[in-house]
Short mmCIF file of C-alpha atoms and ligand atoms in Angstrom, two decimals:
data_model
loop_
_atom_site.label_atom_id
_atom_site.label_comp_id
_atom_site.label_asym_id
_atom_site.label_seq_id
_atom_site.Cartn_x
_atom_site.Cartn_y
_atom_site.Cartn_z
CA MET X 1 12.78 34.80 2.06
CA SER X 2 13.69 38.22 0.73
CA ARG X 3 14.09 41.15 3.13
CA PHE X 4 11.04 42.78 1.25
CA LEU X 5 8.52 39.85 2.05
CA SER X 6 5.46 41.69 3.99
CA GLU X 7 5.60 40.54 7.70
CA ARG X 8 2.16 39.08 7.62
CA PHE X 9 3.56 36.28 5.74
CA PHE X 10 6.34 35.51 7.88
CA SER X 11 4.71 32.12 9.04
CA LEU X 12 2.58 31.42 5.90
CA SER X 13 2.97 27.65 4.82
CA PRO X 14 1.68 27.57 1.01
CA TYR X 15 -0.28 24.50 -0.30
CA VAL X 16 2.25 21.51 -1.60
CA PRO X 17 0.73 20.27 -4.75
CA GLY X 18 1.05 16.58 -5.71
CA GLU X 19 4.23 15.72 -7.38
CA GLN X 20 4.32 16.49 -11.14
CA PRO X 21 7.63 14.63 -11.92
CA GLN X 22 9.24 15.44 -15.16
CA ASP X 23 12.45 12.94 -14.74
CA ARG X 24 11.09 9.87 -15.70
CA SER X 25 7.71 8.53 -16.67
CA TYR X 26 5.59 7.10 -13.92
CA VAL X 27 1.98 5.37 -13.73
CA LYS X 28 0.42 8.63 -12.29
CA LEU X 29 -2.06 8.05 -9.68
CA ASN X 30 -1.09 10.75 -7.35
CA THR X 31 -3.12 13.88 -8.11
CA ASN X 32 -6.40 12.87 -8.98
CA GLU X 33 -6.33 13.60 -12.42
CA SER X 34 -8.18 11.60 -14.97
CA PRO X 35 -6.73 8.91 -17.18
CA PHE X 36 -8.65 9.90 -19.88
CA PRO X 37 -8.08 12.68 -22.49
CA PRO X 38 -10.77 15.31 -22.67
CA SER X 39 -13.77 14.84 -24.97
CA PRO X 40 -13.00 14.73 -28.49
CA ARG X 41 -14.82 17.68 -29.26
CA VAL X 42 -12.56 19.66 -27.09
CA ALA X 43 -9.41 18.85 -29.28
CA GLU X 44 -11.59 19.58 -32.59
CA ARG X 45 -12.85 22.86 -31.11
CA LEU X 46 -8.84 23.76 -30.12
CA SER X 47 -7.65 22.66 -33.31
CA ALA X 48 -9.99 25.18 -35.17
CA PHE X 49 -8.56 27.79 -33.03
CA GLU X 50 -7.02 30.69 -34.64
CA ALA X 51 -3.69 31.68 -32.77
CA GLU X 52 -3.91 35.30 -34.22
CA LYS X 53 -6.99 35.92 -32.00
CA LEU X 54 -4.72 35.69 -29.01
CA ASN X 55 -3.93 39.37 -29.63
CA LEU X 56 -7.24 40.19 -28.15
CA TYR X 57 -8.46 39.84 -24.57
CA SER X 58 -10.79 36.82 -23.50
CA ASP X 59 -14.48 37.50 -22.97
CA PRO X 60 -14.48 38.67 -19.17
CA THR X 61 -17.97 37.07 -18.77
CA ALA X 62 -16.95 33.74 -20.34
CA LYS X 63 -20.44 33.90 -21.89
CA GLU X 64 -20.19 30.73 -23.82
CA LEU X 65 -18.79 28.59 -21.37
CA ALA X 66 -21.18 29.97 -18.67
CA ASP X 67 -24.07 29.10 -20.86
CA ALA X 68 -23.10 25.65 -21.38
CA ILE X 69 -22.87 25.51 -17.67
CA VAL X 70 -26.33 26.80 -17.32
CA GLU X 71 -27.69 24.26 -19.73
CA PHE X 72 -26.24 21.33 -18.30
CA PHE X 73 -27.82 22.10 -15.03
CA ASN X 74 -31.04 22.97 -16.37
CA ASN X 75 -30.93 19.43 -18.14
CA ASP X 76 -30.39 18.09 -15.11
CA LEU X 77 -33.30 19.64 -13.20
CA VAL X 78 -35.54 18.64 -16.68
CA ARG X 79 -34.30 15.04 -16.00
CA ARG X 80 -35.82 14.84 -12.62
CA GLY X 81 -39.07 16.49 -13.94
CA GLU X 82 -38.68 19.95 -12.64
CA LYS X 83 -38.80 23.21 -14.09
CA LYS X 84 -35.51 24.91 -15.36
CA PHE X 85 -33.99 27.44 -13.00
CA PHE X 86 -30.63 28.40 -13.52
CA THR X 87 -29.38 31.59 -15.37
CA ARG X 88 -26.27 33.03 -16.16
CA GLU X 89 -26.54 35.24 -13.08
CA ASN X 90 -26.07 32.02 -11.18
CA VAL X 91 -22.65 31.23 -12.41
CA ILE X 92 -19.10 32.42 -12.09
CA THR X 93 -16.34 30.94 -14.03
CA GLY X 94 -12.60 31.00 -12.75
CA ASN X 95 -9.21 29.81 -13.35
CA GLY X 96 -9.88 26.69 -11.81
CA SER X 97 -12.00 26.18 -8.82
CA ASP X 98 -9.02 27.05 -6.47
CA GLU X 99 -9.45 30.51 -7.83
CA ILE X 100 -13.01 30.72 -7.12
CA LEU X 101 -12.40 29.47 -3.45
CA ALA X 102 -10.13 32.01 -2.88
CA PHE X 103 -12.69 34.73 -4.25
CA ILE X 104 -15.22 33.29 -1.66
CA PHE X 105 -13.00 33.50 1.26
CA GLN X 106 -11.97 36.93 0.45
CA ALA X 107 -15.56 38.00 -0.39
CA PHE X 108 -17.27 36.66 2.79
CA CYS X 109 -14.70 36.09 5.59
CA ASP X 110 -12.56 38.51 7.62
CA HIS X 111 -11.13 38.89 11.06
CA ASN X 112 -14.68 38.73 12.18
CA LYS X 113 -16.16 36.20 10.05
CA GLY X 114 -14.14 32.99 9.97
CA MET X 115 -14.42 30.02 7.95
CA ALA X 116 -15.09 26.66 9.80
CA CYS X 117 -13.80 23.40 7.70
CA PRO X 118 -13.77 19.86 9.07
CA GLU X 119 -10.27 18.71 10.38
CA VAL X 120 -9.45 16.54 7.31
CA GLY X 121 -10.04 17.92 3.82
CA TYR X 122 -8.99 19.98 1.07
CA GLY X 123 -5.67 21.24 2.24
CA CYS X 124 -6.02 24.91 0.21
CA TYR X 125 -8.88 25.98 2.80
CA PRO X 126 -6.48 26.45 5.71
CA VAL X 127 -3.96 28.11 3.36
CA TYR X 128 -6.52 30.84 1.89
CA CYS X 129 -7.57 31.21 5.56
CA SER X 130 -3.83 32.10 6.62
CA VAL X 131 -2.95 34.06 3.48
CA GLN X 132 -6.15 36.36 4.00
CA GLY X 133 -6.03 36.38 7.73
CA ILE X 134 -9.00 34.80 8.26
CA PRO X 135 -9.74 32.81 11.48
CA LEU X 136 -10.10 29.12 10.90
CA VAL X 137 -12.18 26.83 12.93
CA SER X 138 -11.16 23.26 12.61
CA VAL X 139 -14.11 20.73 13.35
CA PRO X 140 -12.84 17.32 14.32
CA MET X 141 -13.90 14.25 12.29
CA THR X 142 -15.92 11.21 13.52
CA GLU X 143 -14.24 8.04 14.52
CA ASP X 144 -14.44 6.78 11.07
CA LEU X 145 -12.95 9.86 9.09
CA GLY X 146 -16.30 11.35 8.43
CA VAL X 147 -17.40 14.70 8.60
CA ASP X 148 -19.03 15.61 11.73
CA VAL X 149 -22.39 17.38 10.89
CA ALA X 150 -23.40 17.68 14.55
CA GLY X 151 -19.82 19.02 15.16
CA PHE X 152 -20.76 22.17 12.88
CA GLU X 153 -24.11 23.04 15.60
CA GLY X 154 -23.65 26.41 17.09
CA ILE X 155 -21.10 27.44 14.74
CA LYS X 156 -21.31 30.81 13.47
CA GLU X 157 -18.29 31.00 11.00
CA ASN X 158 -19.00 30.28 7.43
CA ILE X 159 -18.59 26.95 6.56
CA THR X 160 -16.61 25.19 3.53
CA ILE X 161 -16.87 21.38 3.01
CA ALA X 162 -15.53 19.13 0.24
CA ASN X 163 -18.38 16.63 -0.75
CA PRO X 164 -17.41 14.02 -1.20
CA ASN X 165 -14.36 14.81 1.23
CA ALA X 166 -11.00 15.44 -0.29
CA GLN X 167 -8.33 12.98 1.07
CA THR X 168 -10.99 10.47 2.05
CA GLY X 169 -13.64 10.21 -0.51
CA LEU X 170 -16.51 9.87 2.20
CA TYR X 171 -19.66 12.02 1.38
CA LEU X 172 -22.51 13.59 3.18
CA SER X 173 -26.27 13.33 2.01
CA VAL X 174 -28.23 15.94 0.67
CA SER X 175 -30.31 15.88 3.97
CA ASP X 176 -27.07 16.27 6.04
CA ILE X 177 -26.02 19.38 3.88
CA LYS X 178 -29.76 20.58 4.14
CA THR X 179 -29.15 20.58 8.06
CA LEU X 180 -25.97 22.67 7.81
CA LEU X 181 -27.93 25.43 5.87
CA SER X 182 -30.94 25.36 7.49
CA GLU X 183 -29.47 25.41 10.89
CA ASN X 184 -28.39 29.00 10.66
CA ARG X 185 -28.92 30.99 7.83
CA SER X 186 -26.25 33.79 8.56
CA ARG X 187 -23.76 31.74 7.85
CA LEU X 188 -22.72 30.57 4.35
CA VAL X 189 -22.62 26.83 3.30
CA VAL X 190 -19.53 26.42 0.63
CA VAL X 191 -19.90 22.87 -0.88
CA ASP X 192 -17.03 21.97 -2.89
CA GLU X 193 -18.06 19.34 -5.24
CA ALA X 194 -15.08 18.42 -7.06
CA TYR X 195 -15.80 14.71 -6.95
CA VAL X 196 -19.46 14.83 -6.72
CA ASP X 197 -19.77 13.44 -10.28
CA PHE X 198 -18.28 9.71 -9.21
CA GLY X 199 -21.70 8.59 -7.39
CA ALA X 200 -22.72 11.12 -5.08
CA GLU X 201 -25.79 13.58 -5.09
CA SER X 202 -25.15 17.20 -5.75
CA VAL X 203 -26.76 19.87 -3.68
CA ALA X 204 -26.81 22.30 -6.69
CA PRO X 205 -30.69 22.08 -6.92
CA LEU X 206 -30.84 23.44 -3.33
CA ILE X 207 -29.78 26.96 -4.38
CA ARG X 208 -33.49 27.40 -5.34
CA GLU X 209 -34.03 27.30 -1.92
CA PHE X 210 -30.99 28.50 0.18
CA ASP X 211 -29.56 32.08 -0.34
CA ASN X 212 -26.66 30.90 1.85
CA LEU X 213 -25.66 27.95 -0.48
CA ILE X 214 -22.37 28.25 -2.70
CA VAL X 215 -21.99 25.05 -5.00
CA VAL X 216 -18.23 24.89 -6.42
CA ARG X 217 -17.13 22.77 -9.24
CA THR X 218 -14.17 21.94 -11.25
CA LEU X 219 -13.51 20.58 -14.55
CA SER X 220 -10.37 19.02 -13.54
CA LYS X 221 -11.43 15.75 -12.49
CA SER X 222 -14.82 14.48 -14.12
CA ARG X 223 -14.23 16.61 -17.04
CA GLN X 224 -10.31 15.74 -17.75
CA LEU X 225 -9.31 19.13 -17.96
CA ALA X 226 -6.96 19.67 -15.08
CA GLY X 227 -4.24 21.39 -17.37
CA GLY X 228 -7.11 23.65 -18.77
CA ARG X 229 -7.68 25.24 -15.27
CA ILE X 230 -11.33 25.70 -15.17
CA GLY X 231 -13.89 26.02 -12.51
CA PHE X 232 -16.91 27.64 -11.72
CA ALA X 233 -19.59 28.15 -8.60
CA LEU X 234 -23.24 28.17 -8.57
CA ALA X 235 -24.92 30.20 -6.45
CA SER X 236 -27.85 33.13 -5.89
CA GLN X 237 -27.37 36.16 -8.17
CA GLU X 238 -26.49 38.20 -5.04
CA LEU X 239 -23.81 35.88 -4.26
CA ILE X 240 -22.66 35.57 -7.52
CA SER X 241 -22.51 39.28 -8.23
CA ASP X 242 -20.14 39.78 -5.04
CA LEU X 243 -17.97 37.17 -6.27
CA GLU X 244 -17.91 38.87 -9.59
CA MET X 245 -16.79 42.08 -7.83
CA MET X 246 -13.76 40.01 -6.17
CA LYS X 247 -12.90 38.75 -9.99
CA TYR X 248 -12.91 42.16 -11.59
CA SER X 249 -11.15 43.47 -8.59
CA PHE X 250 -8.33 41.09 -9.24
CA ASN X 251 -8.10 39.63 -12.61
CA PRO X 252 -11.04 39.89 -15.02
CA TYR X 253 -9.88 37.93 -17.57
CA ASN X 254 -9.39 35.01 -15.72
CA LEU X 255 -10.16 32.57 -18.36
CA ASN X 256 -7.96 32.58 -21.19
CA ARG X 257 -9.67 32.15 -24.82
CA LEU X 258 -8.48 28.49 -25.12
CA SER X 259 -9.81 27.59 -21.76
CA ILE X 260 -13.37 28.80 -22.38
CA LEU X 261 -13.54 27.09 -25.74
CA ALA X 262 -12.28 23.93 -24.12
CA GLY X 263 -14.56 24.10 -21.30
CA THR X 264 -17.55 24.84 -23.35
CA GLU X 265 -17.22 21.70 -25.20
CA ALA X 266 -16.61 19.58 -22.16
CA MET X 267 -19.65 20.80 -20.65
CA ARG X 268 -21.54 20.36 -24.04
CA ASP X 269 -20.43 16.69 -24.54
CA GLU X 270 -22.74 14.94 -21.80
CA GLU X 271 -22.48 11.87 -23.50
CA TYR X 272 -18.60 11.50 -23.14
CA PHE X 273 -18.96 12.90 -19.48
CA ASP X 274 -21.36 10.17 -18.39
CA CYS X 275 -19.32 7.30 -20.30
CA THR X 276 -16.02 8.42 -18.85
CA ARG X 277 -17.39 9.01 -15.02
CA LYS X 278 -19.32 5.39 -15.41
CA GLN X 279 -15.89 3.58 -16.13
CA ILE X 280 -13.94 5.17 -13.30
CA ILE X 281 -16.85 4.34 -10.84
CA GLU X 282 -16.67 0.52 -12.28
CA ILE X 283 -13.01 0.80 -11.61
CA ARG X 284 -13.01 2.42 -8.32
CA GLU X 285 -15.41 -0.46 -6.80
CA GLU X 286 -13.30 -3.29 -8.44
CA SER X 287 -10.23 -1.63 -6.74
CA LYS X 288 -11.71 -1.65 -3.39
CA ALA X 289 -12.39 -5.30 -3.87
CA ILE X 290 -8.86 -6.20 -4.97
CA LEU X 291 -7.26 -4.19 -2.27
CA ALA X 292 -9.57 -5.63 0.39
CA ASP X 293 -8.45 -9.15 -0.83
CA MET X 294 -4.95 -8.11 -0.41
CA GLY X 295 -5.56 -7.43 3.19
CA PHE X 296 -6.00 -3.38 2.79
CA CYS X 297 -8.55 -1.54 4.66
CA VAL X 298 -10.06 0.88 2.35
CA THR X 299 -12.39 3.80 2.82
CA ASP X 300 -15.75 3.56 1.00
CA SER X 301 -15.02 6.36 -1.11
CA LEU X 302 -17.12 7.90 -3.67
CA ALA X 303 -14.62 10.00 -5.33
CA ASN X 304 -12.10 9.27 -8.26
CA PHE X 305 -9.60 8.12 -5.33
CA ILE X 306 -9.40 5.62 -2.64
CA LEU X 307 -7.76 5.97 0.76
CA ALA X 308 -6.11 2.09 1.71
CA LYS X 309 -3.94 1.08 4.15
CA LYS X 310 -2.53 -2.12 5.51
CA VAL X 311 -1.11 -3.17 8.87
CA GLY X 312 2.57 -3.83 9.02
CA ILE X 313 3.26 -1.12 6.52
CA GLY X 314 3.04 3.08 6.62
CA GLY X 315 1.67 5.09 3.99
CA LYS X 316 5.26 6.68 3.45
CA GLU X 317 6.77 3.37 3.14
CA LEU X 318 4.30 2.13 0.62
CA TYR X 319 4.56 5.41 -1.35
CA LEU X 320 8.25 5.41 -1.33
CA ALA X 321 8.30 1.54 -2.50
CA LEU X 322 5.87 2.05 -5.03
CA LYS X 323 7.42 5.23 -6.60
CA GLU X 324 10.82 3.22 -6.82
CA LYS X 325 8.80 0.75 -9.30
CA GLY X 326 7.40 3.78 -11.34
CA VAL X 327 4.13 4.01 -9.76
CA LEU X 328 3.27 7.42 -8.03
CA VAL X 329 0.72 7.38 -5.04
CA ARG X 330 -0.09 10.07 -2.83
CA PHE X 331 1.26 9.64 0.72
CA LEU X 332 -0.64 12.16 3.15
CA SER X 333 1.40 14.04 5.82
CA ASP X 334 -1.71 14.72 7.80
CA LYS X 335 -1.28 12.67 11.20
CA LYS X 336 -4.56 11.26 11.12
CA LEU X 337 -4.00 9.53 7.89
CA SER X 338 -0.06 8.69 7.81
CA ASP X 339 -0.98 4.95 7.45
CA TYR X 340 -3.00 5.33 4.43
CA VAL X 341 -1.98 6.01 0.65
CA ARG X 342 -4.22 7.79 -1.60
CA ILE X 343 -4.57 6.50 -4.76
CA THR X 344 -6.21 7.96 -7.86
CA ILE X 345 -8.70 5.73 -10.00
CA GLY X 346 -6.68 5.12 -13.21
CA SER X 347 -7.45 3.14 -16.14
CA LYS X 348 -7.84 -0.54 -15.86
CA GLU X 349 -4.13 -0.93 -17.29
CA GLN X 350 -2.97 1.35 -14.81
CA MET X 351 -4.75 -0.46 -12.11
CA THR X 352 -3.36 -3.87 -13.12
CA LEU X 353 0.03 -2.59 -13.04
CA LEU X 354 -0.76 -0.88 -9.52
CA TYR X 355 -1.65 -4.22 -8.13
CA GLN X 356 1.11 -6.00 -9.61
CA LYS X 357 3.49 -3.64 -8.11
CA ILE X 358 1.86 -3.63 -4.59
CA ARG X 359 1.98 -7.41 -4.55
CA GLU X 360 5.71 -7.31 -5.37
CA VAL X 361 5.98 -4.57 -2.48
CA LEU X 362 4.11 -7.05 -0.16
CA LYS X 363 5.96 -10.09 -0.80
CA GLU X 364 9.45 -7.99 -0.55
CA LYS X 365 8.25 -6.99 2.86
CA ASN X 366 7.04 -10.52 3.88
CA LEU X 367 3.64 -9.05 4.34
C1 PLP N 1 -8.75 19.26 -7.11
C2 PLP N 1 -9.60 19.91 -6.22
C3 PLP N 1 -9.79 21.20 -6.16
C4 PLP N 1 -8.93 22.14 -7.37
O1 PLP N 1 -9.71 22.21 -8.78
P1 PLP N 1 -9.18 22.99 -9.60
O2 PLP N 1 -10.14 23.21 -10.46
O3 PLP N 1 -8.17 22.17 -10.59
O4 PLP N 1 -8.47 24.14 -9.02
C5 PLP N 1 -10.56 22.12 -5.26
N1 PLP N 1 -11.13 21.31 -4.42
C6 PLP N 1 -11.10 19.91 -4.08
C7 PLP N 1 -11.38 19.32 -3.13
C8 PLP N 1 -10.53 19.34 -5.17
O5 PLP N 1 -10.12 18.06 -4.95
#
């Protein structure tokens, strides 16, 4: 710490991202990235990019990307037999959904209006609260690690929930989210749908009825663009315009030219999106069965990861043993989850190797 650091950050503990080791090559199943490359249309578009254009700023409205997002969500409504609804005024894009979340906390919370989050969830929420001086209300989980909807009753703070939840992969139904939204319309409900494309139902259509709902999405997980840093939010025009104000007060050109192109093509290629997410779902379901066969207890995750634990071996112990063998999974420091490892769903080949290495570890430890 330098002697210049502001006093208000003396006790700040920043988010610790999963390891991105560069020393050797691992089968990397620790940060919920996709094992697949982005849509081939992304590579095509980027290779046609003229690097000379980088002398000019990117489009601060990221219009092309916003239009592709609007089209994707309207297509979804049309497929359900409903009318198109979304316009560009319902969308804000950002440098990863992390940036969008930071804007949300900043715009709608302060020392009088805190944020309520489930006790187990995405690690960035408490950090945004502490860096921005926002009181955090932590709502305990149900016995089986689910988000306790009833636990939010009577809470006056805004609410942020990852759904499916980070760490556990467990999810709330649309009607549960509706309960949170309608119980008190003067609190915002932010639903972080980073993992929704792997089998859960989105609440994006509820934006038509609820002006206290913000849906946050990322292209990092189901669209293979973690390194592109692209996220967005959908909400009423009024909420989006508040968030735009944050963006223009902080970093107007938050998306660079390359990310705008990559994101646009990834949103447009619905066929590739469907095909890759279906494969992840299939491999995930298979992995639940295989690990259960090995005696693991596995959460019924609807995300692109699973949480698994086995009597006789702690999370950290298994994580270290697998790391030694060249497979990286995530050990979670949260006390409630310290028996588990979190395993990102990889390709069939990666998962086969994981099972093999787990069997080796269990054998070595006589389990
Ligand atoms: C991965 C993740 C994010 C961050 O996404 P980026 O767009 O890569 O910043 C946000 N929320 C949850 C719950 C996540 O799992």
